PDB file of C-alpha atoms in Angstrom:
ATOM      1  CA  MET A 199     -10.087  19.573 -21.065  1.00 43.00           C
ATOM      2  CA  THR A 200     -11.520  22.559 -19.251  1.00 45.00           C
ATOM      3  CA  THR A 201     -12.715  22.469 -15.679  1.00 49.00           C
ATOM      4  CA  SER A 202     -14.886  25.595 -15.957  1.00 50.00           C
ATOM      5  CA  THR A 203     -17.853  23.267 -16.376  1.00 59.00           C
ATOM      6  CA  VAL A 204     -18.180  19.519 -16.481  1.00 67.00           C
ATOM      7  CA  ASP A 205     -18.428  18.567 -20.149  1.00 82.00           C
ATOM      8  CA  ARG A 206     -19.659  15.070 -19.438  1.00 85.00           C
ATOM      9  CA  THR A 207     -19.487  13.888 -23.053  1.00 89.00           C
ATOM     10  CA  GLN A 208     -15.856  14.916 -23.479  1.00 91.00           C
ATOM     11  CA  GLU A 209     -14.859  13.612 -20.058  1.00 90.00           C
ATOM     12  CA  LEU A 210     -16.687  10.318 -20.668  1.00 92.00           C
ATOM     13  CA  ALA A 211     -14.759   9.925 -23.920  1.00 93.00           C
ATOM     14  CA  ALA A 212     -11.402  10.671 -22.275  1.00 93.00           C
ATOM     15  CA  PHE A 213     -12.114   8.443 -19.285  1.00 93.00           C
ATOM     16  CA  LEU A 214     -13.048   5.467 -21.487  1.00 94.00           C
ATOM     17  CA  ARG A 215      -9.887   5.917 -23.548  1.00 93.00           C
ATOM     18  CA  THR A 216      -7.572   6.101 -20.537  1.00 93.00           C
ATOM     19  CA  ARG A 217      -9.124   3.066 -18.901  1.00 92.00           C
ATOM     20  CA  ARG A 218      -8.959   1.046 -22.130  1.00 93.00           C
ATOM     21  CA  GLU A 219      -5.301   1.961 -22.585  1.00 92.00           C
ATOM     22  CA  ARG A 220      -4.413   0.850 -19.066  1.00 90.00           C
ATOM     23  CA  LEU A 221      -5.540  -2.739 -19.560  1.00 90.00           C
ATOM     24  CA  ASP A 222      -3.087  -5.463 -20.559  1.00 86.00           C
ATOM     25  CA  PRO A 223      -4.688  -7.849 -23.095  1.00 85.00           C
ATOM     26  CA  ARG A 224      -2.734 -10.745 -21.601  1.00 80.00           C
ATOM     27  CA  ASP A 225      -4.419 -10.234 -18.223  1.00 78.00           C
ATOM     28  CA  LEU A 226      -7.789 -10.748 -19.933  1.00 76.00           C
ATOM     29  CA  GLY A 227      -6.766 -13.849 -21.852  1.00 72.00           C
ATOM     30  CA  LEU A 228      -6.593 -11.981 -25.171  1.00 72.00           C
ATOM     31  CA  PRO A 229      -3.873 -12.566 -27.783  1.00 67.00           C
ATOM     32  CA  ASP A 230      -0.946 -10.216 -27.241  1.00 62.00           C
ATOM     33  CA  ARG A 231      -0.262  -9.324 -30.882  1.00 59.00           C
ATOM     34  CA  ARG A 232       2.080  -6.666 -29.534  1.00 56.00           C
ATOM     35  CA  GLN A 233       3.773  -6.197 -32.886  1.00 53.00           C
ATOM     36  CA  THR A 234       0.471  -5.122 -34.452  1.00 61.00           C
ATOM     37  CA  ARG A 235      -0.688  -2.849 -31.628  1.00 58.00           C
ATOM     38  CA  ARG A 236      -0.075   0.810 -32.328  1.00 66.00           C
ATOM     39  CA  THR A 237      -1.455   2.002 -28.987  1.00 69.00           C
ATOM     40  CA  PRO A 238      -1.201   0.578 -25.443  1.00 75.00           C
ATOM     41  CA  GLY A 239      -3.967  -1.431 -23.856  1.00 87.00           C
ATOM     42  CA  LEU A 240      -7.038  -2.901 -25.494  1.00 91.00           C
ATOM     43  CA  ARG A 241      -8.289  -2.119 -28.949  1.00 91.00           C
ATOM     44  CA  ARG A 242     -11.737  -0.582 -29.303  1.00 93.00           C
ATOM     45  CA  GLU A 243     -13.018  -3.724 -31.009  1.00 92.00           C
ATOM     46  CA  GLU A 244     -11.850  -5.786 -28.022  1.00 92.00           C
ATOM     47  CA  VAL A 245     -13.724  -3.515 -25.613  1.00 93.00           C
ATOM     48  CA  ALA A 246     -16.795  -3.781 -27.842  1.00 94.00           C
ATOM     49  CA  GLU A 247     -16.597  -7.570 -27.849  1.00 92.00           C
ATOM     50  CA  LEU A 248     -16.098  -7.786 -24.071  1.00 92.00           C
ATOM     51  CA  ALA A 249     -18.998  -5.379 -23.448  1.00 93.00           C
ATOM     52  CA  GLY A 250     -21.315  -6.901 -26.040  1.00 93.00           C
ATOM     53  CA  ILE A 251     -21.876  -3.634 -27.910  1.00 94.00           C
ATOM     54  CA  SER A 252     -20.985  -2.501 -31.418  1.00 94.00           C
ATOM     55  CA  ILE A 253     -17.535  -1.225 -32.347  1.00 94.00           C
ATOM     56  CA  ASP A 254     -19.154   1.809 -33.945  1.00 93.00           C
ATOM     57  CA  TYR A 255     -20.796   2.738 -30.648  1.00 94.00           C
ATOM     58  CA  VAL A 256     -17.501   2.449 -28.747  1.00 94.00           C
ATOM     59  CA  VAL A 257     -15.857   4.665 -31.374  1.00 93.00           C
ATOM     60  CA  ARG A 258     -18.615   7.269 -31.070  1.00 92.00           C
ATOM     61  CA  LEU A 259     -18.379   7.228 -27.275  1.00 94.00           C
ATOM     62  CA  GLU A 260     -14.603   7.769 -27.383  1.00 92.00           C
ATOM     63  CA  GLN A 261     -14.988  10.536 -29.934  1.00 92.00           C
ATOM     64  CA  ALA A 262     -17.673  12.266 -27.831  1.00 89.00           C
ATOM     65  CA  ARG A 263     -20.209  11.798 -30.634  1.00 86.00           C
ATOM     66  CA  ALA A 264     -22.608   9.381 -28.929  1.00 69.00           C
ATOM     67  CA  LEU A 265     -25.833  10.168 -27.143  1.00 75.00           C
ATOM     68  CA  ARG A 266     -26.064   9.434 -23.441  1.00 82.00           C
ATOM     69  CA  PRO A 267     -25.451   5.679 -23.024  1.00 91.00           C
ATOM     70  CA  SER A 268     -28.040   3.623 -21.188  1.00 91.00           C
ATOM     71  CA  ALA A 269     -27.432   2.218 -17.721  1.00 90.00           C
ATOM     72  CA  GLU A 270     -27.078  -1.244 -19.278  1.00 92.00           C
ATOM     73  CA  VAL A 271     -24.341  -0.032 -21.648  1.00 93.00           C
ATOM     74  CA  VAL A 272     -22.538   1.766 -18.822  1.00 94.00           C
ATOM     75  CA  GLU A 273     -22.617  -1.388 -16.701  1.00 93.00           C
ATOM     76  CA  ALA A 274     -21.323  -3.468 -19.613  1.00 94.00           C
ATOM     77  CA  LEU A 275     -18.456  -1.032 -20.203  1.00 95.00           C
ATOM     78  CA  ALA A 276     -17.594  -0.989 -16.503  1.00 94.00           C
ATOM     79  CA  ARG A 277     -17.316  -4.789 -16.532  1.00 93.00           C
ATOM     80  CA  ALA A 278     -15.354  -4.870 -19.777  1.00 94.00           C
ATOM     81  CA  LEU A 279     -12.868  -2.277 -18.522  1.00 94.00           C
ATOM     82  CA  HIS A 280     -12.581  -3.924 -15.083  1.00 94.00           C
ATOM     83  CA  LEU A 281     -13.362  -0.657 -13.316  1.00 93.00           C
ATOM     84  CA  ALA A 282     -12.908  -0.373  -9.572  1.00 89.00           C
ATOM     85  CA  PRO A 283     -16.054   0.543  -7.584  1.00 85.00           C
ATOM     86  CA  ASP A 284     -15.149   4.256  -7.415  1.00 86.00           C
ATOM     87  CA  GLU A 285     -14.368   4.315 -11.141  1.00 91.00           C
ATOM     88  CA  ARG A 286     -17.662   2.571 -11.895  1.00 91.00           C
ATOM     89  CA  ALA A 287     -19.578   5.190  -9.885  1.00 88.00           C
ATOM     90  CA  TYR A 288     -17.675   7.936 -11.710  1.00 90.00           C
ATOM     91  CA  LEU A 289     -18.633   6.440 -15.089  1.00 92.00           C
ATOM     92  CA  PHE A 290     -22.293   6.292 -14.047  1.00 91.00           C
ATOM     93  CA  ASP A 291     -22.109   9.933 -12.938  1.00 88.00           C
ATOM     94  CA  LEU A 292     -20.630  11.013 -16.263  1.00 90.00           C
ATOM     95  CA  ALA A 293     -23.353   9.134 -18.120  1.00 90.00           C
ATOM     96  CA  ARG A 294     -26.014  10.660 -15.817  1.00 85.00           C
ATOM     97  CA  GLN A 295     -27.273   7.210 -14.949  1.00 85.00           C
ATOM     98  CA  ARG A 296     -26.527   6.993 -11.219  1.00 72.00           C
ATOM     99  CA  PRO A 297     -29.565   7.793  -9.062  1.00 61.00           C
ATOM    100  CA  ARG A 298     -28.883  10.575  -6.575  1.00 56.00           C
ATOM    101  CA  ASP A 299     -30.724  12.877  -4.250  1.00 49.00           C
ATOM    102  CA  ALA A 300     -31.303  16.438  -5.337  1.00 43.00           C
ATOM    103  CA  ASP A 301     -27.958  18.180  -5.656  1.00 51.00           C
ATOM    104  CA  LYS A 302     -27.760  20.131  -2.407  1.00 63.00           C
ATOM    105  CA  LEU A 303     -24.459  21.925  -2.057  1.00 76.00           C
ATOM    106  CA  VAL A 304     -23.268  21.976   1.539  1.00 82.00           C
ATOM    107  CA  THR A 305     -21.380  25.075   2.644  1.00 87.00           C
ATOM    108  CA  THR A 306     -21.978  25.073   6.416  1.00 92.00           C
ATOM    109  CA  ALA A 307     -21.704  22.383   9.040  1.00 94.00           C
ATOM    110  CA  THR A 308     -24.857  20.726  10.309  1.00 92.00           C
ATOM    111  CA  PRO A 309     -25.030  21.764  14.011  1.00 94.00           C
ATOM    112  CA  PRO A 310     -25.145  18.217  15.469  1.00 95.00           C
ATOM    113  CA  LEU A 311     -22.096  17.260  13.431  1.00 96.00           C
ATOM    114  CA  ALA A 312     -20.256  20.416  14.445  1.00 96.00           C
ATOM    115  CA  ARG A 313     -20.890  19.535  18.081  1.00 97.00           C
ATOM    116  CA  LEU A 314     -19.694  15.986  17.456  1.00 97.00           C
ATOM    117  CA  VAL A 315     -16.406  17.317  16.082  1.00 97.00           C
ATOM    118  CA  THR A 316     -15.878  19.223  19.347  1.00 97.00           C
ATOM    119  CA  ASP A 317     -16.930  16.235  21.452  1.00 97.00           C
ATOM    120  CA  LEU A 318     -14.367  13.994  19.750  1.00 97.00           C
ATOM    121  CA  SER A 319     -11.516  15.798  21.561  1.00 96.00           C
ATOM    122  CA  PRO A 320      -8.789  14.839  22.329  1.00 95.00           C
ATOM    123  CA  LEU A 321      -8.835  13.115  18.940  1.00 97.00           C
ATOM    124  CA  PRO A 322      -8.129  15.608  16.120  1.00 97.00           C
ATOM    125  CA  ALA A 323     -11.286  15.838  14.006  1.00 98.00           C
ATOM    126  CA  MET A 324     -12.782  17.975  11.257  1.00 98.00           C
ATOM    127  CA  LEU A 325     -15.853  18.095   9.049  1.00 98.00           C
ATOM    128  CA  LEU A 326     -15.491  18.475   5.278  1.00 96.00           C
ATOM    129  CA  ASN A 327     -17.863  18.877   2.375  1.00 94.00           C
ATOM    130  CA  HIS A 328     -17.420  17.270  -1.053  1.00 91.00           C
ATOM    131  CA  ARG A 329     -15.016  20.071  -2.102  1.00 93.00           C
ATOM    132  CA  TYR A 330     -12.783  19.390   0.912  1.00 94.00           C
ATOM    133  CA  ASP A 331     -13.867  22.712   2.445  1.00 96.00           C
ATOM    134  CA  ILE A 332     -13.283  22.485   6.200  1.00 97.00           C
ATOM    135  CA  LEU A 333     -16.660  23.280   7.756  1.00 97.00           C
ATOM    136  CA  ALA A 334     -15.831  22.533  11.408  1.00 98.00           C
ATOM    137  CA  TRP A 335     -12.764  21.494  13.396  1.00 98.00           C
ATOM    138  CA  ASN A 336     -11.696  21.019  16.978  1.00 97.00           C
ATOM    139  CA  ALA A 337      -8.731  22.527  18.801  1.00 95.00           C
ATOM    140  CA  GLU A 338      -6.613  19.413  18.391  1.00 96.00           C
ATOM    141  CA  MET A 339      -6.947  19.466  14.599  1.00 96.00           C
ATOM    142  CA  ALA A 340      -6.057  23.176  14.543  1.00 95.00           C
ATOM    143  CA  ARG A 341      -2.911  22.528  16.584  1.00 94.00           C
ATOM    144  CA  LEU A 342      -1.918  19.637  14.359  1.00 94.00           C
ATOM    145  CA  LEU A 343      -2.468  21.355  10.983  1.00 93.00           C
ATOM    146  CA  VAL A 344      -2.768  25.127  11.195  1.00 93.00           C
ATOM    147  CA  ASP A 345      -4.857  27.636  13.145  1.00 94.00           C
ATOM    148  CA  LEU A 346      -7.850  27.669  10.814  1.00 95.00           C
ATOM    149  CA  ASP A 347      -9.385  30.677  12.559  1.00 94.00           C
ATOM    150  CA  THR A 348      -6.574  32.814  11.154  1.00 94.00           C
ATOM    151  CA  LEU A 349      -7.356  31.851   7.530  1.00 94.00           C
ATOM    152  CA  PRO A 350     -10.019  33.407   5.292  1.00 94.00           C
ATOM    153  CA  PRO A 351     -12.866  31.003   4.443  1.00 92.00           C
ATOM    154  CA  SER A 352     -11.574  30.548   0.872  1.00 90.00           C
ATOM    155  CA  GLN A 353      -8.383  28.976   2.270  1.00 94.00           C
ATOM    156  CA  ARG A 354     -10.111  26.666   4.732  1.00 96.00           C
ATOM    157  CA  ASN A 355      -9.872  23.767   2.330  1.00 96.00           C
ATOM    158  CA  SER A 356      -7.709  20.742   3.025  1.00 95.00           C
ATOM    159  CA  MET A 357      -6.535  20.444  -0.592  1.00 94.00           C
ATOM    160  CA  TRP A 358      -5.671  24.162  -0.713  1.00 95.00           C
ATOM    161  CA  LEU A 359      -3.680  23.776   2.480  1.00 94.00           C
ATOM    162  CA  CYS A 360      -1.765  20.800   1.109  1.00 92.00           C
ATOM    163  CA  LEU A 361      -0.981  22.514  -2.196  1.00 92.00           C
ATOM    164  CA  MET A 362      -0.660  26.191  -1.335  1.00 91.00           C
ATOM    165  CA  HIS A 363      -0.099  26.854   2.365  1.00 92.00           C
ATOM    166  CA  PRO A 364       3.624  27.534   2.970  1.00 88.00           C
ATOM    167  CA  LYS A 365       3.639  25.444   6.146  1.00 87.00           C
ATOM    168  CA  VAL A 366       1.265  22.601   5.343  1.00 89.00           C
ATOM    169  CA  ARG A 367       2.489  21.902   1.798  1.00 84.00           C
ATOM    170  CA  GLU A 368       5.790  20.618   3.255  1.00 86.00           C
ATOM    171  CA  PHE A 369       4.021  18.827   6.075  1.00 90.00           C
ATOM    172  CA  TYR A 370       3.470  15.321   4.674  1.00 92.00           C
ATOM    173  CA  LEU A 371       6.381  12.939   4.235  1.00 93.00           C
ATOM    174  CA  ASP A 372       4.555  11.142   1.408  1.00 91.00           C
ATOM    175  CA  ARG A 373       3.101  14.277  -0.144  1.00 90.00           C
ATOM    176  CA  GLU A 374       2.627  12.767  -3.613  1.00 90.00           C
ATOM    177  CA  ARG A 375       0.335  10.053  -2.271  1.00 91.00           C
ATOM    178  CA  VAL A 376      -1.665  12.494  -0.140  1.00 91.00           C
ATOM    179  CA  VAL A 377      -2.178  14.829  -3.096  1.00 92.00           C
ATOM    180  CA  ARG A 378      -3.024  11.941  -5.427  1.00 92.00           C
ATOM    181  CA  GLU A 379      -5.690  10.611  -3.054  1.00 91.00           C
ATOM    182  CA  GLY A 380      -7.168  14.086  -2.606  1.00 91.00           C
ATOM    183  CA  ILE A 381      -7.341  14.612  -6.362  1.00 92.00           C
ATOM    184  CA  ALA A 382      -9.060  11.263  -6.863  1.00 91.00           C
ATOM    185  CA  HIS A 383     -11.748  12.351  -4.390  1.00 90.00           C
ATOM    186  CA  LEU A 384     -12.153  15.744  -6.066  1.00 91.00           C
ATOM    187  CA  ARG A 385     -12.564  14.122  -9.476  1.00 91.00           C
ATOM    188  CA  ALA A 386     -15.383  11.926  -8.171  1.00 88.00           C
ATOM    189  CA  ALA A 387     -17.017  14.963  -6.528  1.00 88.00           C
ATOM    190  CA  TRP A 388     -16.600  16.973  -9.750  1.00 89.00           C
ATOM    191  CA  ALA A 389     -18.596  14.402 -11.722  1.00 86.00           C
ATOM    192  CA  ALA A 390     -21.243  14.065  -9.006  1.00 84.00           C
ATOM    193  CA  HIS A 391     -21.748  17.864  -8.735  1.00 85.00           C
ATOM    194  CA  PRO A 392     -21.380  19.169 -12.303  1.00 81.00           C
ATOM    195  CA  ASP A 393     -23.138  22.454 -11.525  1.00 81.00           C
ATOM    196  CA  ASP A 394     -20.972  23.376  -8.541  1.00 87.00           C
ATOM    197  CA  ARG A 395     -19.175  26.414  -9.947  1.00 89.00           C
ATOM    198  CA  ALA A 396     -17.097  26.873  -6.786  1.00 90.00           C
ATOM    199  CA  LEU A 397     -15.691  23.366  -7.157  1.00 91.00           C
ATOM    200  CA  THR A 398     -14.825  23.744 -10.837  1.00 91.00           C
ATOM    201  CA  ASP A 399     -13.229  27.130 -10.126  1.00 92.00           C
ATOM    202  CA  LEU A 400     -11.190  25.555  -7.336  1.00 92.00           C
ATOM    203  CA  ILE A 401      -9.962  22.795  -9.641  1.00 93.00           C
ATOM    204  CA  ALA A 402      -9.094  25.361 -12.318  1.00 93.00           C
ATOM    205  CA  GLN A 403      -7.118  27.359  -9.726  1.00 92.00           C
ATOM    206  CA  PHE A 404      -5.185  24.271  -8.638  1.00 94.00           C
ATOM    207  CA  THR A 405      -4.545  23.168 -12.228  1.00 93.00           C
ATOM    208  CA  ALA A 406      -3.176  26.558 -13.238  1.00 93.00           C
ATOM    209  CA  GLY A 407      -1.193  27.186 -10.064  1.00 87.00           C
ATOM    210  CA  ASN A 408       0.300  23.826  -9.141  1.00 90.00           C
ATOM    211  CA  GLU A 409       2.254  21.553 -11.481  1.00 92.00           C
ATOM    212  CA  ASP A 410       1.781  18.476  -9.297  1.00 90.00           C
ATOM    213  CA  PHE A 411      -1.976  18.921  -9.263  1.00 93.00           C
ATOM    214  CA  ALA A 412      -2.132  19.464 -13.039  1.00 93.00           C
ATOM    215  CA  ARG A 413      -0.057  16.346 -13.691  1.00 93.00           C
ATOM    216  CA  LEU A 414      -2.044  14.097 -11.365  1.00 92.00           C
ATOM    217  CA  TRP A 415      -5.436  15.511 -12.387  1.00 92.00           C
ATOM    218  CA  ALA A 416      -4.682  14.543 -15.999  1.00 90.00           C
ATOM    219  CA  GLU A 417      -4.262  10.896 -14.953  1.00 88.00           C
ATOM    220  CA  ARG A 418      -7.982  10.685 -14.143  1.00 89.00           C
ATOM    221  CA  ASP A 419      -7.624   8.514 -11.050  1.00 86.00           C
ATOM    222  CA  VAL A 420     -10.924   8.032  -9.221  1.00 85.00           C
ATOM    223  CA  LYS A 421     -10.756   6.532  -5.752  1.00 77.00           C
ATOM    224  CA  VAL A 422     -12.117   7.754  -2.446  1.00 74.00           C
ATOM    225  CA  SER A 423      -9.924   6.691   0.485  1.00 75.00           C
ATOM    226  CA  GLY A 424     -12.000   6.266   3.605  1.00 84.00           C
ATOM    227  CA  ARG A 425      -9.146   5.291   5.876  1.00 90.00           C
ATOM    228  CA  GLY A 426      -5.402   5.171   5.825  1.00 92.00           C
ATOM    229  CA  ARG A 427      -2.177   6.437   7.329  1.00 94.00           C
ATOM    230  CA  LYS A 428      -0.393   9.771   7.020  1.00 94.00           C
ATOM    231  CA  GLU A 429       3.126  10.543   8.170  1.00 95.00           C
ATOM    232  CA  MET A 430       3.852  14.145   9.062  1.00 94.00           C
ATOM    233  CA  ARG A 431       6.789  16.326   9.986  1.00 94.00           C
ATOM    234  CA  HIS A 432       5.328  18.798  12.454  1.00 93.00           C
ATOM    235  CA  PRO A 433       7.411  21.940  13.169  1.00 90.00           C
ATOM    236  CA  GLU A 434       6.843  21.592  16.921  1.00 91.00           C
ATOM    237  CA  ALA A 435       6.126  17.911  17.565  1.00 91.00           C
ATOM    238  CA  GLY A 436       8.514  16.378  15.045  1.00 92.00           C
ATOM    239  CA  VAL A 437       7.783  13.335  12.899  1.00 94.00           C
ATOM    240  CA  LEU A 438       4.533  11.561  13.760  1.00 96.00           C
ATOM    241  CA  ALA A 439       2.070   9.226  12.086  1.00 97.00           C
ATOM    242  CA  VAL A 440      -1.716   9.176  12.287  1.00 97.00           C
ATOM    243  CA  GLN A 441      -4.388   6.755  11.169  1.00 97.00           C
ATOM    244  CA  PHE A 442      -7.365   8.543   9.655  1.00 96.00           C
ATOM    245  CA  GLU A 443     -10.956   7.389   9.380  1.00 96.00           C
ATOM    246  CA  THR A 444     -13.554   9.121   7.190  1.00 95.00           C
ATOM    247  CA  LEU A 445     -17.228   8.675   8.038  1.00 95.00           C
ATOM    248  CA  ARG A 446     -20.214   9.754   5.927  1.00 91.00           C
ATOM    249  CA  PRO A 447     -23.354  10.488   8.003  1.00 92.00           C
ATOM    250  CA  LEU A 448     -26.553   8.931   6.672  1.00 86.00           C
ATOM    251  CA  GLN A 449     -28.602  12.112   6.980  1.00 85.00           C
ATOM    252  CA  ASP A 450     -25.843  14.366   5.646  1.00 87.00           C
ATOM    253  CA  PRO A 451     -24.034  12.291   3.005  1.00 84.00           C
ATOM    254  CA  ASP A 452     -22.243  15.302   1.509  1.00 85.00           C
ATOM    255  CA  GLN A 453     -20.449  15.979   4.804  1.00 93.00           C
ATOM    256  CA  LEU A 454     -17.407  13.910   5.725  1.00 94.00           C
ATOM    257  CA  LEU A 455     -16.277  13.423   9.303  1.00 97.00           C
ATOM    258  CA  VAL A 456     -12.501  12.897   9.421  1.00 97.00           C
ATOM    259  CA  ILE A 457     -10.915  11.585  12.627  1.00 98.00           C
ATOM    260  CA  TYR A 458      -7.191  11.179  13.310  1.00 97.00           C
ATOM    261  CA  ARG A 459      -5.679   8.743  15.801  1.00 97.00           C
ATOM    262  CA  ALA A 460      -2.014   8.256  16.665  1.00 97.00           C
ATOM    263  CA  ALA A 461      -0.533   5.328  14.749  1.00 96.00           C
ATOM    264  CA  ASP A 462       1.976   4.415  17.460  1.00 96.00           C
ATOM    265  CA  ALA A 463       3.109   5.293  20.971  1.00 97.00           C
ATOM    266  CA  ALA A 464       5.668   7.865  19.854  1.00 96.00           C
ATOM    267  CA  SER A 465       3.061   9.632  17.740  1.00 96.00           C
ATOM    268  CA  GLN A 466       0.619   9.614  20.650  1.00 96.00           C
ATOM    269  CA  ALA A 467       3.250  11.262  22.824  1.00 95.00           C
ATOM    270  CA  ALA A 468       3.763  13.908  20.123  1.00 94.00           C
ATOM    271  CA  LEU A 469       0.026  14.613  19.949  1.00 94.00           C
ATOM    272  CA  ASP A 470      -0.113  14.843  23.744  1.00 94.00           C
ATOM    273  CA  ARG A 471       2.679  17.447  23.696  1.00 92.00           C
ATOM    274  CA  LEU A 472       0.801  19.482  21.109  1.00 91.00           C
ATOM    275  CA  ARG A 473      -2.379  19.357  23.161  1.00 88.00           C
ATOM    276  CA  ARG A 474      -0.577  20.609  26.271  1.00 87.00           C
ATOM    277  CA  SER A 475       1.275  23.384  24.433  1.00 79.00           C
TER     278      SER A 475
END
């Protein structure tokens, strides 16, 4: 698969195959017949039966030979494959059946949101677009991660920092999970913005230059994490943990407001030391 452009038909075919192969027939009340199964997961005819569509159509979809499936077929496949909400939205994007506003690519922070990021001090906060470009940040976030003013705009991207920056790439204690969650977001954004050349170029750069990214990208996970916990080993403050919350403004849905809070008293003390330094 190439990431130079979004080939929706090929990606739809690959996504359907991987999701079919991940299902255990026993979990769906289907006969195991393990000795007769040559591939993992469900058979195509089982997916067809569960979705109420023809086997031939499932075959053509998985071989990238079918025309764009209708919204009804996409919904039936999503139910048959037991897709999570983010995976379902991704499937609708690939099939070009999910209603969306005009694709408006955001490259600069909306002024009210940029001011909000500053006003959120002393909580570390930043504003991202769908590519994970960092559009605005406050002083606390810069002290926690890296001085973003010293980086060229092309490197002010949270995924780039995690993968490529010599300091930040060793920052997270559970780096695999952080990278995996970031990739799942990028994959959803990639399907929702198929004409965003900067995003596809960024993914191609990561795929070619980072083995972890290439391996995890090929798994086709699609899940957007709106909140969670990150544990960090900061060179000055030591080990600390933060809870993060991601908010999507109604008027600017392609901008993501990310806010960090200390997860415990020791982490709060570490953040306080950074702020005073």
